[in-house]
XYZ file of C-alpha atoms in Angstrom:
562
model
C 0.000 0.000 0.000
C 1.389 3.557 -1.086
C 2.297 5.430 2.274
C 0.106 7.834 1.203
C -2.603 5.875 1.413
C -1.883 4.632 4.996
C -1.719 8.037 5.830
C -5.174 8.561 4.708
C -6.206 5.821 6.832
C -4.400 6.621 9.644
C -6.443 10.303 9.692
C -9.641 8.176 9.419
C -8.520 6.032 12.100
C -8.041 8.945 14.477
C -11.044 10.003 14.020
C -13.043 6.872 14.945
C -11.224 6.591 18.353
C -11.084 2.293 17.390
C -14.394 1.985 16.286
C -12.850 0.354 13.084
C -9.743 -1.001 12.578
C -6.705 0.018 10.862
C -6.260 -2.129 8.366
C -10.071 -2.424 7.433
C -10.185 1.232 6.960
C -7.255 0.579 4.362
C -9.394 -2.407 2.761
C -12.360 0.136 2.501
C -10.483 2.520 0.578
C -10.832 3.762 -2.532
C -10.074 5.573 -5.928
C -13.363 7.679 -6.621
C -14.744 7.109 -10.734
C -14.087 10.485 -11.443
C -11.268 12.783 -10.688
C -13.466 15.605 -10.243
C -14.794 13.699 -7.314
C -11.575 13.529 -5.333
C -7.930 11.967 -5.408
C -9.085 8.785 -2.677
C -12.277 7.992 -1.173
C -13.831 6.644 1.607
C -16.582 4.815 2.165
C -19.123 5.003 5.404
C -21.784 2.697 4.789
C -19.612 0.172 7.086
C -19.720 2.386 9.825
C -24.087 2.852 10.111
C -24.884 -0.076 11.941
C -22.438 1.026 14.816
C -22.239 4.857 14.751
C -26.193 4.337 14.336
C -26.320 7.143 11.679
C -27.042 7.377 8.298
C -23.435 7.229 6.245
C -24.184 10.459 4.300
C -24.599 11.969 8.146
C -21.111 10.360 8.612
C -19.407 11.205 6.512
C -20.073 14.577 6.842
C -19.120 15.119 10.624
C -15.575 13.172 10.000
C -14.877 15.355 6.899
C -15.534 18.368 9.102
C -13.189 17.265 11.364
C -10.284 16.723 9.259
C -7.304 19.040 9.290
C -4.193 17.958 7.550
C -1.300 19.228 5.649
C -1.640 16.666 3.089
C -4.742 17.648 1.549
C -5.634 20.638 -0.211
C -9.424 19.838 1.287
C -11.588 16.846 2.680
C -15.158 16.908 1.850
C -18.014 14.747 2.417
C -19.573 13.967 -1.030
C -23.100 11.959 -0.688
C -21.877 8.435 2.020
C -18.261 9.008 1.014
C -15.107 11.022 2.619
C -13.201 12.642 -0.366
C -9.729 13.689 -0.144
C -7.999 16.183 -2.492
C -3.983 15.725 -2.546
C -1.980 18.697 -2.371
C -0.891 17.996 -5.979
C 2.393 19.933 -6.065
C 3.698 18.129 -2.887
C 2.485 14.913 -3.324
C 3.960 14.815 -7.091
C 7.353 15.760 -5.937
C 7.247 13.288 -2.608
C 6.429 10.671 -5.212
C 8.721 11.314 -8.383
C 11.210 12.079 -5.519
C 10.402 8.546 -3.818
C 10.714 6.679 -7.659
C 13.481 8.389 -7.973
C 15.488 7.653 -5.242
C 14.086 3.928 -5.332
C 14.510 3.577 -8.796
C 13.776 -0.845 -9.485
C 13.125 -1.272 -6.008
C 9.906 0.929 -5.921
C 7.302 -0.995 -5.684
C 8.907 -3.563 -3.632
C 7.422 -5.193 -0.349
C 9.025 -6.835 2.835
C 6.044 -9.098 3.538
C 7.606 -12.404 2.680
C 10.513 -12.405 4.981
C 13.122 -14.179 2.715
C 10.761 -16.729 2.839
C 10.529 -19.787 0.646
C 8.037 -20.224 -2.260
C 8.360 -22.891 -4.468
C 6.827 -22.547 -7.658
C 5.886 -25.667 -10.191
C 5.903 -23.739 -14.452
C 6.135 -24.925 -17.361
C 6.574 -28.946 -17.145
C 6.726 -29.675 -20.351
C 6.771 -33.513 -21.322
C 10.195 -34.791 -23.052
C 10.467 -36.223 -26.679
C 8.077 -33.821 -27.217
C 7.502 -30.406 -29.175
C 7.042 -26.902 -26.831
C 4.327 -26.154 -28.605
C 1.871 -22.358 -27.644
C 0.075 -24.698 -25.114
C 3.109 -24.686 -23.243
C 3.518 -20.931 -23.213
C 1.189 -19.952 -20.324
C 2.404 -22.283 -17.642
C 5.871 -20.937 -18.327
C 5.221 -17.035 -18.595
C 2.284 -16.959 -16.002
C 4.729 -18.898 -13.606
C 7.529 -16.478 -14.443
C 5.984 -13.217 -13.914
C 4.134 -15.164 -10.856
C 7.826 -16.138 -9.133
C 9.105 -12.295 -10.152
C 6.343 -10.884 -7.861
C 6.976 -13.247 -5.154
C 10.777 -11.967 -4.953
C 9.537 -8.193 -5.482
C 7.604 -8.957 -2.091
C 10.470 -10.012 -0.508
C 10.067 -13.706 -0.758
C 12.493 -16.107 -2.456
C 10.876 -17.947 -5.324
C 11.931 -21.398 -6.116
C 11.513 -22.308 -10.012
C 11.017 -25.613 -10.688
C 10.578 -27.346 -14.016
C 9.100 -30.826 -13.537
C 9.455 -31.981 -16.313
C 7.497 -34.967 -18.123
C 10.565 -37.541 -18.240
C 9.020 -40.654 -17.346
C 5.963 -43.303 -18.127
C 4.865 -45.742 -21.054
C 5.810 -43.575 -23.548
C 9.424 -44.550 -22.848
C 8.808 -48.072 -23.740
C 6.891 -47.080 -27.085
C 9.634 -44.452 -27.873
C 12.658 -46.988 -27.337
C 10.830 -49.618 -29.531
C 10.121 -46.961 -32.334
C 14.097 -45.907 -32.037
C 15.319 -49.385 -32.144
C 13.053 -50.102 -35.048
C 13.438 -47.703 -36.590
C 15.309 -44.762 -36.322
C 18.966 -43.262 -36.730
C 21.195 -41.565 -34.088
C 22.248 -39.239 -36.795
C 19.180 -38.250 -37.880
C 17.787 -37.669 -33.995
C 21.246 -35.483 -33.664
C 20.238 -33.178 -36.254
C 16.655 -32.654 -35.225
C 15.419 -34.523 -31.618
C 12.566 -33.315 -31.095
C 11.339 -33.164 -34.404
C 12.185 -37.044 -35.347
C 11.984 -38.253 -31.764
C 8.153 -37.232 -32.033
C 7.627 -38.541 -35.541
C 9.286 -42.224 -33.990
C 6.400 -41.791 -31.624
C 3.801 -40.930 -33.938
C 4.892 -44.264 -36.303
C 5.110 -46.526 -33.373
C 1.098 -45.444 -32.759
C 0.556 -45.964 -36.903
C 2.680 -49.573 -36.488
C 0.841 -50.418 -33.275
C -3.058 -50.674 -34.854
C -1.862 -53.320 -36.953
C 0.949 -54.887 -34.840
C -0.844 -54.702 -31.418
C 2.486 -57.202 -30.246
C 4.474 -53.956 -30.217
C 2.268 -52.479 -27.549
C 3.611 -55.306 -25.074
C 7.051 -54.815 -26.285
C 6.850 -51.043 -24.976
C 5.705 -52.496 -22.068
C 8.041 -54.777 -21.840
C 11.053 -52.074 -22.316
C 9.350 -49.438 -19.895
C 9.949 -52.256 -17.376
C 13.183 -53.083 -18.349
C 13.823 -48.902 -17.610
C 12.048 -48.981 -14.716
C 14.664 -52.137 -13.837
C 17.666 -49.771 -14.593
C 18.390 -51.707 -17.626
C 21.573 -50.417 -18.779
C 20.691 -50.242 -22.797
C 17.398 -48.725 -21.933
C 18.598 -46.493 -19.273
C 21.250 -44.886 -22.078
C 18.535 -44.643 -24.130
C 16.196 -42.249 -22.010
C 19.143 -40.141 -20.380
C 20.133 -39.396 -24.478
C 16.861 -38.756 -25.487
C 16.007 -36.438 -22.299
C 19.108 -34.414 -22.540
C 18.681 -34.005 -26.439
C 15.302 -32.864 -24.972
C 16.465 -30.496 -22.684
C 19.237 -28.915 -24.732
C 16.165 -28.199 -27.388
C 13.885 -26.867 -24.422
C 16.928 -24.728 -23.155
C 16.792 -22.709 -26.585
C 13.186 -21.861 -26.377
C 13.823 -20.787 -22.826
C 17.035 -18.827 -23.449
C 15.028 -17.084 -26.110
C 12.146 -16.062 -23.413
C 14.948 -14.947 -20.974
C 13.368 -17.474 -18.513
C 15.644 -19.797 -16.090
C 15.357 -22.420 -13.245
C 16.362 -23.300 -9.769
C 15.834 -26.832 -10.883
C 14.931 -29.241 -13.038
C 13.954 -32.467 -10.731
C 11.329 -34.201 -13.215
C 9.227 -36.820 -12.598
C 12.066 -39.956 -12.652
C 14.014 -38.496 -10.285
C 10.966 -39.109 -7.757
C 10.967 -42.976 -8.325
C 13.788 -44.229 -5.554
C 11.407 -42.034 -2.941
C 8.237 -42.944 -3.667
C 7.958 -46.348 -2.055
C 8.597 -43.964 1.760
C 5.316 -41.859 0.320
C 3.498 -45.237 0.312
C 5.068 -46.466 3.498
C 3.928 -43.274 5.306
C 0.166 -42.983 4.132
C 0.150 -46.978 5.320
C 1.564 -45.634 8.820
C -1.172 -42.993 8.985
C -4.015 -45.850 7.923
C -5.077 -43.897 4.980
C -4.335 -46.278 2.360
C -7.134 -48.869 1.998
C -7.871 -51.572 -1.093
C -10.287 -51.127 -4.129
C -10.259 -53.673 -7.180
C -6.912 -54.203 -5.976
C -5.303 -50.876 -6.133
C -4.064 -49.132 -3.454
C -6.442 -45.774 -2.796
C -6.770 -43.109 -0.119
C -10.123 -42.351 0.239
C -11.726 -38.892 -0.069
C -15.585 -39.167 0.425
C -16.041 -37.243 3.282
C -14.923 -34.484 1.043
C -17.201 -35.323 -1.684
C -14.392 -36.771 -3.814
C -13.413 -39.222 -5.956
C -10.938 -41.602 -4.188
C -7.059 -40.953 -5.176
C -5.093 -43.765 -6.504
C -1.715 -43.696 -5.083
C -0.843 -47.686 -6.647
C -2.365 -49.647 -9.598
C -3.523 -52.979 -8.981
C -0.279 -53.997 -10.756
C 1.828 -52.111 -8.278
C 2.286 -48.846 -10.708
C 2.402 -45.436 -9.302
C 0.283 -42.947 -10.328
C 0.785 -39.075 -11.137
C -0.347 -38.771 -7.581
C 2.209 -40.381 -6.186
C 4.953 -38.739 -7.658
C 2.791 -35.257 -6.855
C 2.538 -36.445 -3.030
C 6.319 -37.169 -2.851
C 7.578 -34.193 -4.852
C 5.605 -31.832 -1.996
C 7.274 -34.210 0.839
C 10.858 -33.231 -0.730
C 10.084 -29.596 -1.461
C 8.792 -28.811 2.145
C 12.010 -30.720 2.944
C 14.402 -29.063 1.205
C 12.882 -25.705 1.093
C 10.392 -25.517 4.213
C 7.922 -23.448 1.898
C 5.330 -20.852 2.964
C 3.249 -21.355 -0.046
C 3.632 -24.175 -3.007
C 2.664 -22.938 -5.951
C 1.380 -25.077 -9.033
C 0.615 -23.042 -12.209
C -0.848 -26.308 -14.517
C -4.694 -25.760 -16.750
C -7.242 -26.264 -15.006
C -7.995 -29.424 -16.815
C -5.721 -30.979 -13.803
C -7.998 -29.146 -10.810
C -9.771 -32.280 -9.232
C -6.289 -33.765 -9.497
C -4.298 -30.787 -7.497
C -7.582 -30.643 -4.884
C -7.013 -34.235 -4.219
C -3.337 -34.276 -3.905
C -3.485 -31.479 -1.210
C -6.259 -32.619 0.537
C -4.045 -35.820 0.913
C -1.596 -34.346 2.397
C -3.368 -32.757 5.031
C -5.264 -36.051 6.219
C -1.345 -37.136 6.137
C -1.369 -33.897 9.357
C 0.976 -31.829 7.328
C -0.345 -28.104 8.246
C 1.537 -26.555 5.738
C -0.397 -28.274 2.871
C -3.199 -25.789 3.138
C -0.690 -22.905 1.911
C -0.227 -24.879 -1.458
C -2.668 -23.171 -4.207
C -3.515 -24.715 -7.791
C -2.908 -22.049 -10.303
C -5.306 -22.868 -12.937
C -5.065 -21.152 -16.537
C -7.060 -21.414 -19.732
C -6.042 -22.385 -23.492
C -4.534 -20.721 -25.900
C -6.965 -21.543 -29.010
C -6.598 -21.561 -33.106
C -9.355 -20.684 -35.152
C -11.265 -21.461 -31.778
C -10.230 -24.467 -31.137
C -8.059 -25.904 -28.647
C -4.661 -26.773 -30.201
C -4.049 -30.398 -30.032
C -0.159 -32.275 -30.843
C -1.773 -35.610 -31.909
C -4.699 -33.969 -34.343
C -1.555 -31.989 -35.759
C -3.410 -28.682 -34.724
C -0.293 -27.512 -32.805
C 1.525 -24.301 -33.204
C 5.704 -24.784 -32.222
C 6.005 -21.671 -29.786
C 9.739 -21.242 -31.096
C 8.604 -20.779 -34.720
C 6.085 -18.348 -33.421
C 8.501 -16.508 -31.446
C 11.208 -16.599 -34.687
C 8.325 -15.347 -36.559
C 7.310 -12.411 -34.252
C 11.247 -11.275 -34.087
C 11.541 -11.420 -38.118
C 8.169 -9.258 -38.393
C 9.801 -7.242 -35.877
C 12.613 -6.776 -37.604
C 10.959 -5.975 -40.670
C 8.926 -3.291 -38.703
C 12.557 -1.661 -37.958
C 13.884 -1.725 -41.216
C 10.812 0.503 -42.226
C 10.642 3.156 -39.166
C 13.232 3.438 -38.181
C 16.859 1.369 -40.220
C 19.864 3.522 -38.416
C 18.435 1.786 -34.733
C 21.530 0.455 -33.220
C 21.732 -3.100 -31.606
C 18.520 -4.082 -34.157
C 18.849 -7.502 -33.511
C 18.976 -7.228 -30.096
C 15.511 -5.242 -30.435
C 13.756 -7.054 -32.579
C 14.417 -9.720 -30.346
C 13.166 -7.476 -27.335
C 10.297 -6.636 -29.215
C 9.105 -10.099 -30.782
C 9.619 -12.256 -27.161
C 7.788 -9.005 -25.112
C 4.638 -8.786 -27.646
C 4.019 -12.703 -27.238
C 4.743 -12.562 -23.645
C 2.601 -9.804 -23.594
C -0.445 -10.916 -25.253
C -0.589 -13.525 -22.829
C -0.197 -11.756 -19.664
C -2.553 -8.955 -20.377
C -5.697 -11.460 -20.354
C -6.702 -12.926 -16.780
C -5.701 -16.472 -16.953
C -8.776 -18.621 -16.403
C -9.647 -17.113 -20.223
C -9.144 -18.853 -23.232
C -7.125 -16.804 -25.772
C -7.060 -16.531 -29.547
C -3.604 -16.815 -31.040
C -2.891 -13.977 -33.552
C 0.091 -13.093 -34.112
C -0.930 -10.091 -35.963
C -2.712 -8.509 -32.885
C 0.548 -9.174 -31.082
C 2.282 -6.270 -32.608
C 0.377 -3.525 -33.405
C 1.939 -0.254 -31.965
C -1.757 0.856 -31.001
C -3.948 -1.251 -28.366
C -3.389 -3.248 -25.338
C -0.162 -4.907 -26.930
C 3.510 -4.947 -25.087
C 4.661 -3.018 -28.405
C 2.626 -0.290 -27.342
C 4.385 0.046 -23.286
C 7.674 -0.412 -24.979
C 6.818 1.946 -27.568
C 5.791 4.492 -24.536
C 8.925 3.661 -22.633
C 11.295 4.039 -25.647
C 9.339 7.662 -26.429
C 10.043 8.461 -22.808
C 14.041 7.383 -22.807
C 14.132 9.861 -26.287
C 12.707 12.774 -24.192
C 15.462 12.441 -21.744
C 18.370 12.291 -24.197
C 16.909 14.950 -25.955
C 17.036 17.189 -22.323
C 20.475 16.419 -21.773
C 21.631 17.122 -17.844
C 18.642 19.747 -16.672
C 19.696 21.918 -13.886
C 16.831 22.672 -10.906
C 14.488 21.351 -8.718
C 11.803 18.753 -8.451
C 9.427 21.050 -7.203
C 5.903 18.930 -8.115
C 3.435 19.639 -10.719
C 0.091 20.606 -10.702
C -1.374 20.721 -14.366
C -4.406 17.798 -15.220
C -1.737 16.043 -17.352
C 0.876 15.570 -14.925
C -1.130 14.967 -11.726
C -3.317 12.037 -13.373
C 0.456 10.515 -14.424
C 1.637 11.141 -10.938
C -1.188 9.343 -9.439
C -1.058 6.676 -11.765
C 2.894 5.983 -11.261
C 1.650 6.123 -6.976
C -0.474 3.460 -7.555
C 2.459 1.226 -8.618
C 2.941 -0.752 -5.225
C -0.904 -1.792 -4.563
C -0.899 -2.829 -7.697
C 1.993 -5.300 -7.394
C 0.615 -7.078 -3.547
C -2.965 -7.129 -5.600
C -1.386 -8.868 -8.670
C 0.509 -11.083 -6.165
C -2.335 -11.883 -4.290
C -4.646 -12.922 -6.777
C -2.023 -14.399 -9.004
C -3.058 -12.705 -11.501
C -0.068 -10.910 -13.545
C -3.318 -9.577 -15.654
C -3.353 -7.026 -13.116
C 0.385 -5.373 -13.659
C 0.188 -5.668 -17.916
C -3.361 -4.019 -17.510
C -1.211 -1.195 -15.305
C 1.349 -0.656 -17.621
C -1.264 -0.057 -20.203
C -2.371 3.105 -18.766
C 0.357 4.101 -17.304
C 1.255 4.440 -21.159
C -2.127 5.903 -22.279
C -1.254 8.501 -19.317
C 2.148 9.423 -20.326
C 0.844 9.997 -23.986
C -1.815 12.296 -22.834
C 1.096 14.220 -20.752
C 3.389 14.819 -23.358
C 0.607 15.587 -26.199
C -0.513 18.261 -24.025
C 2.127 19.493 -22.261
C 6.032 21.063 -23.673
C 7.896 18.872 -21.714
C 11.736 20.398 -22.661
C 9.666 23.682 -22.469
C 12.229 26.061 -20.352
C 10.741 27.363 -17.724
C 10.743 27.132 -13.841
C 9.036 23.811 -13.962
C 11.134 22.325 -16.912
C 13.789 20.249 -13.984
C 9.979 19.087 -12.839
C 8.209 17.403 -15.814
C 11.514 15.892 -16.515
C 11.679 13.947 -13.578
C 8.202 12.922 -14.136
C 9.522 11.421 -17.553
C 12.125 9.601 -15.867
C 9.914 8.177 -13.182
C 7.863 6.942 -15.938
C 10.456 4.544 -17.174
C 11.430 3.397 -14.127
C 8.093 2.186 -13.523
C 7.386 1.252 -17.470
C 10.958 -0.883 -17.075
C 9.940 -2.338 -13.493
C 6.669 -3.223 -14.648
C 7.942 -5.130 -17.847
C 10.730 -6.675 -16.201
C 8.170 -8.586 -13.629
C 6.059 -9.821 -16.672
C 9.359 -10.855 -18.174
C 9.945 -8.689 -20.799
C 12.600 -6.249 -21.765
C 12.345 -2.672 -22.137
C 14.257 -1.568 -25.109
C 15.981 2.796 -24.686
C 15.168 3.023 -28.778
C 12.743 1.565 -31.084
């Protein structure tokens, strides 16, 4: 919360004499519709039942009582308390404030170096990172760079896919058929074509189904031939993966998959048979979950397989080992929601307390032609020829505005990976969205082109004023103040963003914190010399500290020239 909001509070809190708390007097307020109407708002309709008055009544004998510096005047408009900011001191306190913070305005102590581990991306090996990948990744990104802006320390883990049946099919198909030349040159292009055959081979052949079988179990035996086998075609994997994520800036703490769960799972069992929660159906091994009006959860198959669940239930018994997390964090569609409410639920009949602090992060597709895409109905899109497509078209757009940029590469790069990452971000993540890369980068509209458009514009102004001698003494024009409160509303917006998980929130910010900036400097001669000139030049640089910081916790670069 901005400290000028707390201030607010703090005068309405005085006034009350404890009738309502602190901190739901800062819950209760508000920005008021209209500017006209006020800088922040509050509301008394809370405060009727026990002040036995009518809130209009209210809020007229607290606004009466107000007196404070801060506030050019309090007034009592209709139920609500209005307060008008001082503009010229409050601008400079908070261009002074951005300032002097510079990145780290905006940041929070609430997380204590605390430990949040975050599950993203998870793509399955052997397999192409296709756009359906994209949202686990970037959502969980942006997600783990709020954490750490609130002054916890994320943990990013990429669990990836690296173990099951398909093994057994895809060691079949290879030894069939395929070439390790040919696998060199392209893995996960042929490795997923192998896989696609051995499906084509297998309708008429159905033998070759139990010959996968057979060679999953010979991996699951630590066969040495088959063991080779899956540790090449899992790094050739990951070395494929790592160029996609290189390309989105995006790293991890680690990259403990599901395989490297099997030598712990059999103490997972051992424990829920300790606690008596693990009881026989059709000769599986389930814990049940009916008083919770749930499906049971099936921790062994009645051939002694484990489950997705059991590798879920003993990844969370390592992490709150290893990391004694506050909050587990699992950003995977919301296809997998029964799933996640079972595993947790699990874990607290198992008496682990902290299991209630570990939150599902659902998310919805990203659709083509309105469809979901789908890898075996070939209707997938490969994010890294999207994102090679969105830098060339980038680069393209360069060549034509603006061909003496320096570092153009490096820009077009900037600019393809932020409008993808962008497109995502800026729509709340339980909706579907509609892939276009066209929309992606149009310089107009709620597109990262647009903010990095804005924050170039704004790094130009700057260059062009050179080192400006004067003050910051504060602003008090339309333009400027509407900017100035904008840029002050940076820090709720970050705990709210956090606190929904929602990045949504912070790419919806940035938005108008760029519509505001272009109204400022269409109206107003910012290198204009004049007393105020040091002024509105500060207010430009506080705007791309604040365009920068925002981008950089949705992932994406700011680029000084466009």
């Amino acid at each position: 919360m901005s400290e000028l909001k707390k201030e607010f509070a703090q005068i309405i809190a005085n006034q009350l004499n404890d009738v309502l708390s602190l901190e739901k007097i800062e819950k209760l307020i508000e920005k008021p519709r209209h500017s006209v109407q006020g800088d922040i708002a509050f509301p008394c309709f809370t405060l009727a039942k026990t002040l036995k008055k009518a809130p209009q009544l209210i809020a007229s004998d607290l606004s009466s009582q107000i007196s404070t510096p801060l506030f050019e005047r309090v007034e009592a408009q209709g139920p609500y308390i209005n307060g008008f900011y001082k503009r010229e001191a409050v601008s400079k306190e908070i261009v002074t404030a951005i300032l002097k913070q510079h990145n780290a305005y905006g940041s929070a102590a609430i997380g204590n170096g605390e430990h949040i581990t975050i599950d993203l991306s998870s793509p399955n090996i052997a397999k192409p990172f296709s756009m359906g990948h994209l949202r686990s990744t970037v959502i969980g990104n942006a997600l783990a760079n709020l954490t750490e802006k609130c002054g916890y320390k994320p943990v990013r883990i990429n669990h990836i896919g690296d173990w099951g049946t398909q093994f057994g099919k895809l060691i079949v198909a290879y030894k069939r058929w395929g070439s390790e030349e040919t696998v060199k040159q392209n893995p996960i292009k042929e490795l997923l074509s192998l896989y696609v055959k051995f499906h084509k081979e297998a309708e008429s052949q159905p033998a070759l189904e139990d010959e996968a079988r057979f060679w999953f179990k010979k991996l699951e035996d630590k066969n040495e031939e088959a063991t080779a086998l899956w540790k090449w075609f899992r790094d050739e994997s990951l070395q494929e993966f790592s160029k996609i994520y290189s390309l989105l800036d995006i790293e991890f703490d680690t990259y403990h998959g599901e395989a490297f769960y099997n030598d712990k799972m059999e103490n997972t069992v051992a424990l829920l048979k300790e606690k008596g929660l693990l009881t026989q159906s059709d000769g599986a091994k389930v814990v049940k979950l009916d008083d919770s009006g749930l499906p049971p959860c099936l921790i062994k198959k009645s051939d002694g397989a484990t489950l997705y669940a059991t590798r879920d239930l003993t990844a969370a018994l390592y992490r709150q080992e290893i990391y004694h997390f506050v909050k587990s964090l699992y950003v995977v569609g919301h296809e997998q929601s029964l799933h996640f409410q079972q595993i947790f639920l699990v874990l607290q009949k198992m008496g682990y307390h902290w299991a209630e602090e570990m939150v599902h992060i659902p998310f919805g597709f990203i659709l083509k032609d309105g469809k979901k895409m789908s890898t075996r109905k070939g209707k997938v899109v490969l994010l890294e020829e999207v994102i090679q497509e969105a830098i060339t078209l980038a680069k393209k757009n360069i060549e034509l505005k603006n061909p003496g940029l320096p570092n153009k590469e490096e820009v077009a790069k900037q600019i393809g990976v932020g409008s993808i990452i962008f497109h995502d971000l800026k729509n709340e993540r339980l909706n579907n969205i509609e892939f276009s890369l066209e929309d992606m980068l149009k310089f107009e509209g709620e597109t990262g082109l647009y903010v990095q458009y804005a924050h170039a514009r704004a790094c130009s102004i700057l260059r062009k004023a050179g080192n400006v001698s004067g003050m910051n003494t504060g602003l008090d024009d339309d333009y400027s103040w509407e900017l100035v409160k904008t840029l002050m509303a940076f820090p709720d917006v970050i705990q709210k963003s956090l606190r929904l998980y929602e990045p949504s929130q912070i790419a919806k910010y940035l938005i108008n914190v760029a519509q505001e900036f272009n109204a400022f400097y269409s109206h107003i001669r910012v290198l204009e010399e004049d007393e105020t000139l040091a002024s509105r030049v500060s207010l430009v640089n506080a705007v791309t500290v604040v365009l920068k910081e925002g981008l950089r916790l949705l992932g994406i670069k700011a680029p000084e020239e466009m």
